[in-house]
mmCIF file of C-alpha atoms in Angstrom:
data_model
loop_
_atom_site.group_PDB
_atom_site.id
_atom_site.type_symbol
_atom_site.label_atom_id
_atom_site.label_comp_id
_atom_site.label_asym_id
_atom_site.label_seq_id
_atom_site.Cartn_x
_atom_site.Cartn_y
_atom_site.Cartn_z
ATOM 1 C CA MET A 1 91.112 50.298 204.166
ATOM 2 C CA GLY A 2 92.592 52.486 201.401
ATOM 3 C CA ILE A 3 93.310 49.430 199.306
ATOM 4 C CA LEU A 4 89.732 48.247 199.697
ATOM 5 C CA ILE A 5 88.317 51.667 198.721
ATOM 6 C CA GLN A 6 90.557 51.829 195.604
ATOM 7 C CA THR A 7 89.533 48.347 194.561
ATOM 8 C CA ALA A 8 85.877 49.217 194.943
ATOM 9 C CA GLY A 9 86.333 52.301 192.765
ATOM 10 C CA GLN A 10 88.017 50.305 190.074
ATOM 11 C CA LEU A 11 85.188 47.836 190.123
ATOM 12 C CA PHE A 12 82.684 50.648 189.711
ATOM 13 C CA LEU A 13 84.501 52.031 186.684
ATOM 14 C CA GLN A 14 84.679 48.590 185.088
ATOM 15 C CA ASP A 15 80.924 48.247 185.493
ATOM 16 C CA VAL A 16 80.381 51.609 183.782
ATOM 17 C CA VAL A 17 82.677 50.691 180.862
ATOM 18 C CA GLN A 18 80.907 47.386 180.357
ATOM 19 C CA VAL A 19 77.621 49.210 179.928
ATOM 20 C CA TYR A 20 79.025 51.044 176.837
ATOM 21 C CA GLN A 21 80.840 48.102 175.307
ATOM 22 C CA ARG A 22 79.205 46.794 172.101
ATOM 23 C CA SER A 23 79.891 43.945 169.782
ATOM 24 C CA PRO A 24 81.406 44.563 166.283
ATOM 25 C CA ALA A 25 78.036 43.775 164.736
ATOM 26 C CA GLU A 26 76.334 46.427 166.774
ATOM 27 C CA ILE A 27 79.023 49.001 165.855
ATOM 28 C CA ALA A 28 78.719 48.158 162.145
ATOM 29 C CA ALA A 29 74.949 48.535 162.297
ATOM 30 C CA PHE A 30 75.361 51.943 163.919
ATOM 31 C CA LEU A 31 77.771 53.118 161.244
ATOM 32 C CA VAL A 32 75.450 51.931 158.495
ATOM 33 C CA LEU A 33 72.564 53.841 160.008
ATOM 34 C CA LEU A 34 74.780 56.927 160.232
ATOM 35 C CA PHE A 35 76.339 56.983 156.756
ATOM 36 C CA VAL A 36 73.597 55.562 154.536
ATOM 37 C CA PRO A 37 71.413 58.698 154.759
ATOM 38 C CA VAL A 38 74.476 60.884 154.094
ATOM 39 C CA ALA A 39 75.458 58.792 151.073
ATOM 40 C CA ALA A 40 71.901 58.925 149.823
ATOM 41 C CA LEU A 41 71.863 62.714 150.046
ATOM 42 C CA VAL A 42 75.210 62.989 148.237
ATOM 43 C CA SER A 43 74.071 60.611 145.496
ATOM 44 C CA TYR A 44 70.845 62.547 145.067
ATOM 45 C CA GLY A 45 72.795 65.787 144.744
ATOM 46 C CA VAL A 46 75.146 64.298 142.138
ATOM 47 C CA VAL A 47 72.272 62.878 140.107
ATOM 48 C CA SER A 48 70.348 66.151 140.329
ATOM 49 C CA ARG A 49 73.397 68.120 139.254
ATOM 50 C CA ARG A 50 73.968 65.767 136.343
ATOM 51 C CA ARG A 51 70.369 66.042 135.214
ATOM 52 C CA GLU A 52 70.460 69.845 135.491
ATOM 53 C CA LEU A 53 73.704 69.907 133.527
ATOM 54 C CA GLU A 54 72.115 67.747 130.831
ATOM 55 C CA ARG A 55 69.111 70.087 130.671
ATOM 56 C CA ALA A 56 71.417 73.145 130.544
ATOM 57 C CA THR A 57 73.482 71.523 127.777
ATOM 58 C CA ALA A 58 70.304 70.771 125.814
ATOM 59 C CA ARG A 59 69.147 74.374 126.222
ATOM 60 C CA ALA A 60 72.576 75.635 125.123
ATOM 61 C CA GLU A 61 72.491 73.380 122.070
ATOM 62 C CA ALA A 62 69.046 74.644 121.123
ATOM 63 C CA ALA A 63 70.133 78.265 121.614
ATOM 64 C CA PHE A 64 73.273 77.601 119.548
ATOM 65 C CA ARG A 65 71.223 76.195 116.649
ATOM 66 C CA LYS A 66 68.801 79.111 116.859
ATOM 67 C CA ALA A 67 71.689 81.594 116.727
ATOM 68 C CA CYS A 68 73.150 79.855 113.670
ATOM 69 C CA ASN A 69 69.787 79.983 111.886
ATOM 70 C CA SER A 70 69.090 83.603 112.811
ATOM 71 C CA ARG A 71 72.442 84.656 111.347
ATOM 72 C CA ASN A 72 72.001 82.540 108.211
ATOM 73 C CA LEU A 73 75.397 80.923 108.649
ATOM 74 C CA SER A 74 76.609 78.671 105.873
ATOM 75 C CA PRO A 75 77.270 74.988 106.690
ATOM 76 C CA SER A 76 81.023 75.659 106.730
ATOM 77 C CA HIS A 77 80.605 78.546 109.170
ATOM 78 C CA VAL A 78 78.313 76.436 111.372
ATOM 79 C CA ALA A 79 81.018 73.767 111.485
ATOM 80 C CA LEU A 80 83.574 76.438 112.359
ATOM 81 C CA MET A 81 81.411 77.802 115.174
ATOM 82 C CA GLU A 82 80.946 74.222 116.440
ATOM 83 C CA ALA A 83 84.708 73.771 116.620
ATOM 84 C CA ILE A 84 85.207 77.149 118.297
ATOM 85 C CA ALA A 85 82.492 76.402 120.864
ATOM 86 C CA GLN A 86 83.888 72.954 121.667
ATOM 87 C CA ASN A 87 87.347 74.397 122.292
ATOM 88 C CA GLY A 88 86.373 77.661 123.925
ATOM 89 C CA ALA A 89 83.358 76.981 126.126
ATOM 90 C CA ARG A 90 81.815 74.304 128.311
ATOM 91 C CA PRO A 91 78.891 72.385 126.773
ATOM 92 C CA GLU A 92 76.336 74.306 128.845
ATOM 93 C CA GLN A 93 77.895 77.581 127.611
ATOM 94 C CA LYS A 94 78.052 76.641 123.945
ATOM 95 C CA HIS A 95 75.624 79.325 122.819
ATOM 96 C CA LEU A 96 77.618 82.090 124.528
ATOM 97 C CA VAL A 97 80.315 82.086 121.824
ATOM 98 C CA PHE A 98 77.950 84.272 119.788
ATOM 99 C CA ASP A 99 77.984 86.981 122.460
ATOM 100 C CA ASP A 100 81.152 86.541 124.530
ATOM 101 C CA GLU A 101 84.266 87.550 122.588
ATOM 102 C CA SER A 102 86.594 86.058 125.213
ATOM 103 C CA LEU A 103 85.063 82.598 124.715
ATOM 104 C CA PHE A 104 85.257 83.058 120.942
ATOM 105 C CA ASN A 105 88.929 84.055 121.146
ATOM 106 C CA ARG A 106 89.739 81.138 123.444
ATOM 107 C CA GLY A 107 88.255 78.711 120.942
ATOM 108 C CA VAL A 108 90.092 80.345 118.023
ATOM 109 C CA LYS A 109 93.378 80.166 119.918
ATOM 110 C CA ALA A 110 92.876 76.456 120.558
ATOM 111 C CA LEU A 111 92.066 75.851 116.887
ATOM 112 C CA ALA A 112 95.210 77.664 115.749
ATOM 113 C CA ALA A 113 97.318 74.668 116.795
ATOM 114 C CA PHE A 114 95.457 72.431 114.357
ATOM 115 C CA GLY A 115 95.130 74.827 111.421
ATOM 116 C CA THR A 116 91.912 73.185 110.281
ATOM 117 C CA PHE A 117 90.155 76.410 109.297
ATOM 118 C CA ALA A 118 91.314 79.284 107.110
ATOM 119 C CA ASP A 119 91.977 82.666 108.679
ATOM 120 C CA ASP A 120 89.584 84.442 106.358
ATOM 121 C CA SER A 121 86.711 82.205 107.520
ATOM 122 C CA ILE A 122 87.381 83.085 111.151
ATOM 123 C CA SER A 123 87.727 86.777 110.306
ATOM 124 C CA ALA A 124 84.442 86.704 108.404
ATOM 125 C CA LEU A 125 82.766 85.353 111.533
ATOM 126 C CA ARG A 126 84.361 88.114 113.615
ATOM 127 C CA LEU A 127 82.800 90.721 111.349
ATOM 128 C CA SER A 128 79.407 89.000 111.469
ATOM 129 C CA LEU A 129 79.484 88.825 115.270
ATOM 130 C CA GLY A 130 80.971 92.292 115.786
ATOM 131 C CA PHE A 131 84.125 90.950 117.467
ATOM 132 C CA THR A 132 86.429 93.566 115.953
ATOM 133 C CA ARG A 133 87.978 94.852 119.205
ATOM 134 C CA HIS A 134 89.182 98.151 117.742
ATOM 135 C CA GLY A 135 91.993 99.957 119.497
ATOM 136 C CA GLY A 136 94.661 98.750 121.873
ATOM 137 C CA VAL A 137 96.207 95.421 120.943
ATOM 138 C CA PRO A 138 94.874 94.071 117.615
ATOM 139 C CA ILE A 139 94.215 90.334 117.570
ATOM 140 C CA SER A 140 93.089 90.029 113.952
ATOM 141 C CA SER A 141 93.233 92.000 110.725
ATOM 142 C CA VAL A 142 89.582 92.930 111.342
ATOM 143 C CA SER A 143 90.783 94.771 114.478
ATOM 144 C CA LEU A 144 92.190 97.548 112.279
ATOM 145 C CA PRO A 145 89.544 100.305 112.213
ATOM 146 C CA GLU A 146 88.480 101.936 108.980
ATOM 147 C CA GLY A 147 90.534 105.013 108.174
ATOM 148 C CA SER A 148 93.532 103.931 110.239
ATOM 149 C CA PRO A 149 96.957 104.460 108.623
ATOM 150 C CA ILE A 150 99.112 101.430 107.843
ATOM 151 C CA ALA A 151 102.302 100.660 105.952
ATOM 152 C CA ILE A 152 102.690 97.897 103.359
ATOM 153 C CA ALA A 153 105.916 96.125 102.443
ATOM 154 C CA ILE A 154 106.517 93.289 100.020
ATOM 155 C CA GLU A 155 107.534 90.333 102.156
ATOM 156 C CA GLY A 156 111.296 90.179 102.402
ATOM 157 C CA LYS A 157 111.759 93.769 101.200
ATOM 158 C CA PRO A 158 112.504 96.797 103.422
ATOM 159 C CA THR A 159 110.648 99.438 101.385
ATOM 160 C CA VAL A 160 107.178 100.378 102.622
ATOM 161 C CA VAL A 161 104.385 102.480 101.181
ATOM 162 C CA ALA A 162 101.873 104.348 103.304
ATOM 163 C CA ALA A 163 98.240 103.282 103.059
ATOM 164 C CA ARG A 164 94.992 103.389 104.997
ATOM 165 C CA ILE A 165 92.125 101.015 105.716
ATOM 166 C CA ARG A 166 89.169 101.797 103.459
ATOM 167 C CA THR A 167 86.704 99.156 104.659
ATOM 168 C CA GLN A 168 86.464 95.729 106.255
ATOM 169 C CA LYS A 169 84.694 93.030 104.255
ATOM 170 C CA LYS A 170 84.124 89.334 104.816
ATOM 171 C CA GLN A 171 86.173 88.630 101.677
ATOM 172 C CA GLY A 172 89.113 90.665 102.966
ATOM 173 C CA VAL A 173 90.280 94.101 104.014
ATOM 174 C CA VAL A 174 90.228 96.884 101.412
ATOM 175 C CA VAL A 175 93.154 99.317 101.641
ATOM 176 C CA GLU A 176 94.108 102.390 99.658
ATOM 177 C CA ILE A 177 97.805 102.952 99.053
ATOM 178 C CA GLU A 178 99.178 106.476 98.932
ATOM 179 C CA GLN A 179 100.500 106.219 95.386
ATOM 180 C CA THR A 180 100.426 103.539 92.708
ATOM 181 C CA TRP A 181 103.054 100.813 93.184
ATOM 182 C CA THR A 182 103.057 98.361 90.284
ATOM 183 C CA ALA A 183 104.836 95.705 92.356
ATOM 184 C CA LEU A 184 101.713 95.354 94.493
ATOM 185 C CA ARG A 185 99.741 92.972 92.318
ATOM 186 C CA ALA A 186 97.385 90.048 92.893
ATOM 187 C CA GLY A 187 99.051 87.005 94.421
ATOM 188 C CA ARG A 188 101.886 88.974 96.060
ATOM 189 C CA ARG A 189 102.646 88.260 99.716
ATOM 190 C CA VAL A 190 102.924 91.437 101.745
ATOM 191 C CA ARG A 191 103.572 92.462 105.328
ATOM 192 C CA ILE A 192 101.164 94.946 106.879
ATOM 193 C CA LEU A 193 102.429 97.258 109.624
ATOM 194 C CA TYR A 194 99.994 98.928 111.998
ATOM 195 C CA GLN A 195 100.782 101.372 114.778
ATOM 196 C CA SER A 196 98.562 101.863 117.815
ATOM 197 C CA SER A 197 99.059 103.406 121.228
ATOM 198 C CA THR A 198 100.511 100.106 122.459
ATOM 199 C CA GLY A 199 103.147 99.614 119.763
ATOM 200 C CA VAL A 200 103.737 98.549 116.170
ATOM 201 C CA TYR A 201 102.108 95.325 114.972
ATOM 202 C CA SER A 202 102.426 93.347 111.759
ATOM 203 C CA PHE A 203 100.925 90.406 109.914
ATOM 204 C CA ILE A 204 101.470 88.609 106.628
ATOM 205 C CA SER A 205 98.758 88.769 103.986
ATOM 206 C CA THR A 206 98.213 88.081 100.299
ATOM 207 C CA ILE A 207 96.893 90.544 97.732
ATOM 208 C CA LEU A 208 93.661 89.052 96.396
ATOM 209 C CA LYS A 209 92.885 91.869 93.987
ATOM 210 C CA ALA A 210 94.609 95.079 92.904
ATOM 211 C CA GLN A 211 92.967 97.956 91.058
ATOM 212 C CA ASN A 212 94.792 101.256 90.745
ATOM 213 C CA ARG A 213 95.464 102.320 94.330
ATOM 214 C CA LEU A 214 92.971 99.920 95.920
ATOM 215 C CA LEU A 215 94.019 96.506 97.219
ATOM 216 C CA LEU A 216 91.923 93.660 98.593
ATOM 217 C CA LEU A 217 94.005 91.791 101.182
ATOM 218 C CA ARG A 218 93.332 88.389 102.694
ATOM 219 C CA HIS A 219 92.393 88.496 106.368
ATOM 220 C CA SER A 220 94.811 87.174 108.975
ATOM 221 C CA GLU A 221 94.346 85.913 112.532
ATOM 222 C CA HIS A 222 98.069 86.071 113.277
ATOM 223 C CA VAL A 223 98.821 89.660 114.282
ATOM 224 C CA ASN A 224 101.989 90.038 116.353
ATOM 225 C CA ARG A 225 103.992 92.862 117.830
ATOM 226 C CA SER A 226 106.578 93.778 115.202
ATOM 227 C CA GLN A 227 110.146 93.373 116.428
ATOM 228 C CA ARG A 228 111.589 94.407 113.039
ATOM 229 C CA ARG A 229 109.929 97.804 112.608
ATOM 230 C CA ARG A 230 113.244 99.694 112.650
ATOM 231 C CA TYR A 231 114.426 97.808 109.550
ATOM 232 C CA PHE A 232 111.592 99.013 107.323
ATOM 233 C CA ARG A 233 112.187 102.142 105.299
ATOM 234 C CA ARG A 234 109.985 104.461 103.357
ATOM 235 C CA PRO A 235 111.070 106.686 100.469
ATOM 236 C CA VAL A 236 111.155 110.144 102.006
ATOM 237 C CA GLU A 237 112.567 113.368 100.593
ATOM 238 C CA THR A 238 113.341 115.760 103.414
ATOM 239 C CA GLY A 239 116.254 118.020 104.279
ATOM 240 C CA ILE A 240 118.789 117.069 106.958
ATOM 241 C CA LEU A 241 122.187 118.317 108.057
ATOM 242 C CA ILE A 242 125.212 115.989 108.153
ATOM 243 C CA ALA A 243 128.696 116.498 109.545
ATOM 244 C CA THR A 244 131.797 114.356 109.965
ATOM 245 C CA ARG A 245 134.243 114.869 112.825
ATOM 246 C CA LYS A 246 136.443 116.986 110.549
ATOM 247 C CA ASP A 247 133.681 119.282 109.305
ATOM 248 C CA ALA A 248 133.595 122.811 110.688
ATOM 249 C CA HIS A 249 130.084 123.325 109.329
ATOM 250 C CA PRO A 250 127.371 120.767 108.477
ATOM 251 C CA ASP A 251 126.278 120.051 104.919
ATOM 252 C CA ALA A 252 122.646 120.185 103.824
ATOM 253 C CA VAL A 253 121.514 117.048 101.972
ATOM 254 C CA THR A 254 118.194 115.478 100.980
ATOM 255 C CA THR A 255 117.169 112.014 102.136
ATOM 256 C CA VAL A 256 116.162 109.255 99.744
ATOM 257 C CA ASP A 257 114.540 106.985 102.296
ATOM 258 C CA MET A 258 114.265 106.726 106.044
ATOM 259 C CA GLY A 259 113.389 104.233 108.759
ATOM 260 C CA GLY A 260 113.826 103.505 112.431
ATOM 261 C CA GLY A 261 117.262 102.012 111.880
ATOM 262 C CA GLY A 262 118.826 104.453 109.416
ATOM 263 C CA LEU A 263 118.429 106.477 106.257
ATOM 264 C CA SER A 264 119.924 107.194 102.830
ATOM 265 C CA PHE A 265 120.847 110.447 101.148
ATOM 266 C CA VAL A 266 122.621 111.614 97.992
ATOM 267 C CA SER A 267 126.042 113.241 98.229
ATOM 268 C CA ASP A 268 129.062 113.521 95.949
ATOM 269 C CA ARG A 269 131.523 113.891 98.823
ATOM 270 C CA SER A 270 134.478 111.568 98.309
ATOM 271 C CA ASP A 271 135.320 111.400 102.017
ATOM 272 C CA LEU A 272 132.060 109.582 102.874
ATOM 273 C CA GLN A 273 133.346 106.021 102.897
ATOM 274 C CA VAL A 274 132.108 102.855 104.627
ATOM 275 C CA GLY A 275 132.702 103.247 108.356
ATOM 276 C CA THR A 276 132.686 107.057 108.389
ATOM 277 C CA SER A 277 130.938 108.447 111.495
ATOM 278 C CA LEU A 278 128.322 111.151 111.002
ATOM 279 C CA THR A 279 126.249 113.490 113.102
ATOM 280 C CA ILE A 280 122.774 113.978 111.617
ATOM 281 C CA ARG A 281 120.511 116.911 112.493
ATOM 282 C CA PHE A 282 116.812 116.608 111.710
ATOM 283 C CA HIS A 283 114.296 119.343 110.942
ATOM 284 C CA PRO A 284 110.529 119.582 111.449
ATOM 285 C CA PRO A 285 108.256 117.675 111.431
ATOM 286 C CA LEU A 286 110.576 114.900 112.673
ATOM 287 C CA ALA A 287 112.277 117.233 115.153
ATOM 288 C CA PRO A 288 110.465 120.416 116.180
ATOM 289 C CA GLU A 289 112.555 123.564 116.284
ATOM 290 C CA ASP A 290 111.694 124.334 119.897
ATOM 291 C CA GLU A 291 113.296 121.094 121.143
ATOM 292 C CA ARG A 292 116.843 120.913 122.416
ATOM 293 C CA VAL A 293 119.493 120.265 119.778
ATOM 294 C CA ARG A 294 120.320 116.885 121.285
ATOM 295 C CA ALA A 295 116.724 115.745 120.851
ATOM 296 C CA SER A 296 116.924 116.311 117.088
ATOM 297 C CA THR A 297 120.384 114.815 116.561
ATOM 298 C CA ALA A 298 121.464 111.241 115.881
ATOM 299 C CA LEU A 299 124.846 109.610 115.437
ATOM 300 C CA ALA A 300 125.329 107.247 112.518
ATOM 301 C CA ARG A 301 127.946 105.486 110.416
ATOM 302 C CA VAL A 302 128.141 104.850 106.685
ATOM 303 C CA VAL A 303 127.429 101.219 105.795
ATOM 304 C CA ARG A 304 127.270 101.426 101.998
ATOM 305 C CA VAL A 305 127.902 103.909 99.165
ATOM 306 C CA GLY A 306 126.127 103.259 95.874
ATOM 307 C CA ASP A 307 127.351 103.961 92.365
ATOM 308 C CA ASP A 308 124.718 106.701 92.097
ATOM 309 C CA ASN A 309 126.253 108.583 95.058
ATOM 310 C CA THR A 310 123.552 107.309 97.411
ATOM 311 C CA VAL A 311 125.010 107.062 100.914
ATOM 312 C CA HIS A 312 123.353 104.530 103.233
ATOM 313 C CA VAL A 313 123.855 105.078 106.951
ATOM 314 C CA GLN A 314 122.862 103.204 110.084
ATOM 315 C CA PHE A 315 121.998 104.917 113.358
ATOM 316 C CA THR A 316 124.431 104.156 116.175
ATOM 317 C CA THR A 317 123.000 106.523 118.781
ATOM 318 C CA ILE A 318 119.503 107.970 118.605
ATOM 319 C CA ARG A 319 116.970 109.050 121.197
ATOM 320 C CA GLU A 320 113.962 106.724 121.267
ATOM 321 C CA ALA A 321 111.555 109.667 121.024
ATOM 322 C CA LEU A 322 113.194 110.680 117.741
ATOM 323 C CA ARG A 323 113.213 107.083 116.500
ATOM 324 C CA ASP A 324 109.499 106.795 117.324
ATOM 325 C CA ARG A 325 108.753 109.918 115.264
ATOM 326 C CA ILE A 326 110.687 108.465 112.336
ATOM 327 C CA ILE A 327 108.794 105.172 112.607
ATOM 328 C CA SER A 328 105.509 107.072 112.808
ATOM 329 C CA SER A 329 106.382 108.755 109.508
ATOM 330 C CA LEU A 330 106.157 105.338 107.831
ATOM 331 C CA PHE A 331 102.407 105.466 108.406
ATOM 332 C CA SER A 332 101.849 109.048 107.265
ATOM 333 C CA PHE A 333 99.163 108.960 104.558
ATOM 334 C CA THR A 334 98.700 112.074 102.426
ATOM 335 C CA GLY A 335 96.673 110.518 99.605
ATOM 336 C CA ASP A 336 96.069 112.920 96.750
ATOM 337 C CA ASN A 337 97.196 115.894 98.785
ATOM 338 C CA GLU A 338 100.195 117.820 97.562
ATOM 339 C CA GLN A 339 103.478 116.514 98.928
ATOM 340 C CA THR A 340 105.362 118.928 101.165
ATOM 341 C CA SER A 341 108.158 117.563 103.331
ATOM 342 C CA SER A 342 108.139 114.061 101.903
ATOM 343 C CA SER A 343 107.532 112.153 98.721
ATOM 344 C CA ALA A 344 106.665 108.502 99.044
ATOM 345 C CA ARG A 345 106.655 107.058 95.565
ATOM 346 C CA PRO A 346 108.314 103.655 95.937
ATOM 347 C CA SER A 347 110.318 102.258 93.088
ATOM 348 C CA SER A 348 108.814 99.349 91.145
ATOM 349 C CA GLU A 349 110.138 95.967 92.171
ATOM 350 C CA ALA A 350 109.821 92.713 90.326
#
């Protein structure tokens, strides 16, 4: 009886399964009916998105042209903005390069690899658009605010002269040097040093025009953190104290120049030979009197002695706070004011 009941149950299940069995054609028809509406909706969405993107791109193009016309851009500047927009923004965002500095900078960075446009053209656009980004990390020569102190060195030379930014122009940046330096003439390549709260930065430029103490410098889009700032020196006349290991009392001497890596002074001492170790004590303003003695002292060694009794030394141990104050002195601009603790008239170089 159990076998008969089990067989009857199996037969019942087989009948139920047969009710739901369909042919391949029926299954295919069902799948078509299921997926065709979904595919149609997806295709409609894609086409709608494409059409909206085309309309947005057309609106962006129209807004871009309107912005070019409203700013009276020259054909060369329009071509430059086209290149910046193509490399910095999506087609539907093309017009935003006139208002969004990040998009502008992204396009400029992409163009830098090709070098198809001059730096001064890009800098002129920055000034027109107000993308000067003063303070912090400078990304262009136009990032240097008017009145800010700088230092100028002839490329390949260590001597710097203090200067300040007079004004920013589309043709270039106008700077005023502290005192006349005949070596700074039109056509000369120079390195500009700029110090901000984030560090010391530099860029290479060319003197376009020189008149007395005013220089017109070519703009640059290649401003980098300066890794060589300690090797630049500025003529500085200030009193220091020096002592060798054998000296019972330090000698007072006057510096000739000074920088983050060392200094020079005049002395007729015959025992100051190459390799001699020195202890150097600084005075205000480089080292305030109320600081500990160690904070105003540096260790150095003689690296060269000139025929004119000029002793050149290199720092071997110096506190970074003291080095930073020395580097900051490179940018000290006194203009026509009377010199007190320093005199920064650089010698003429050919």
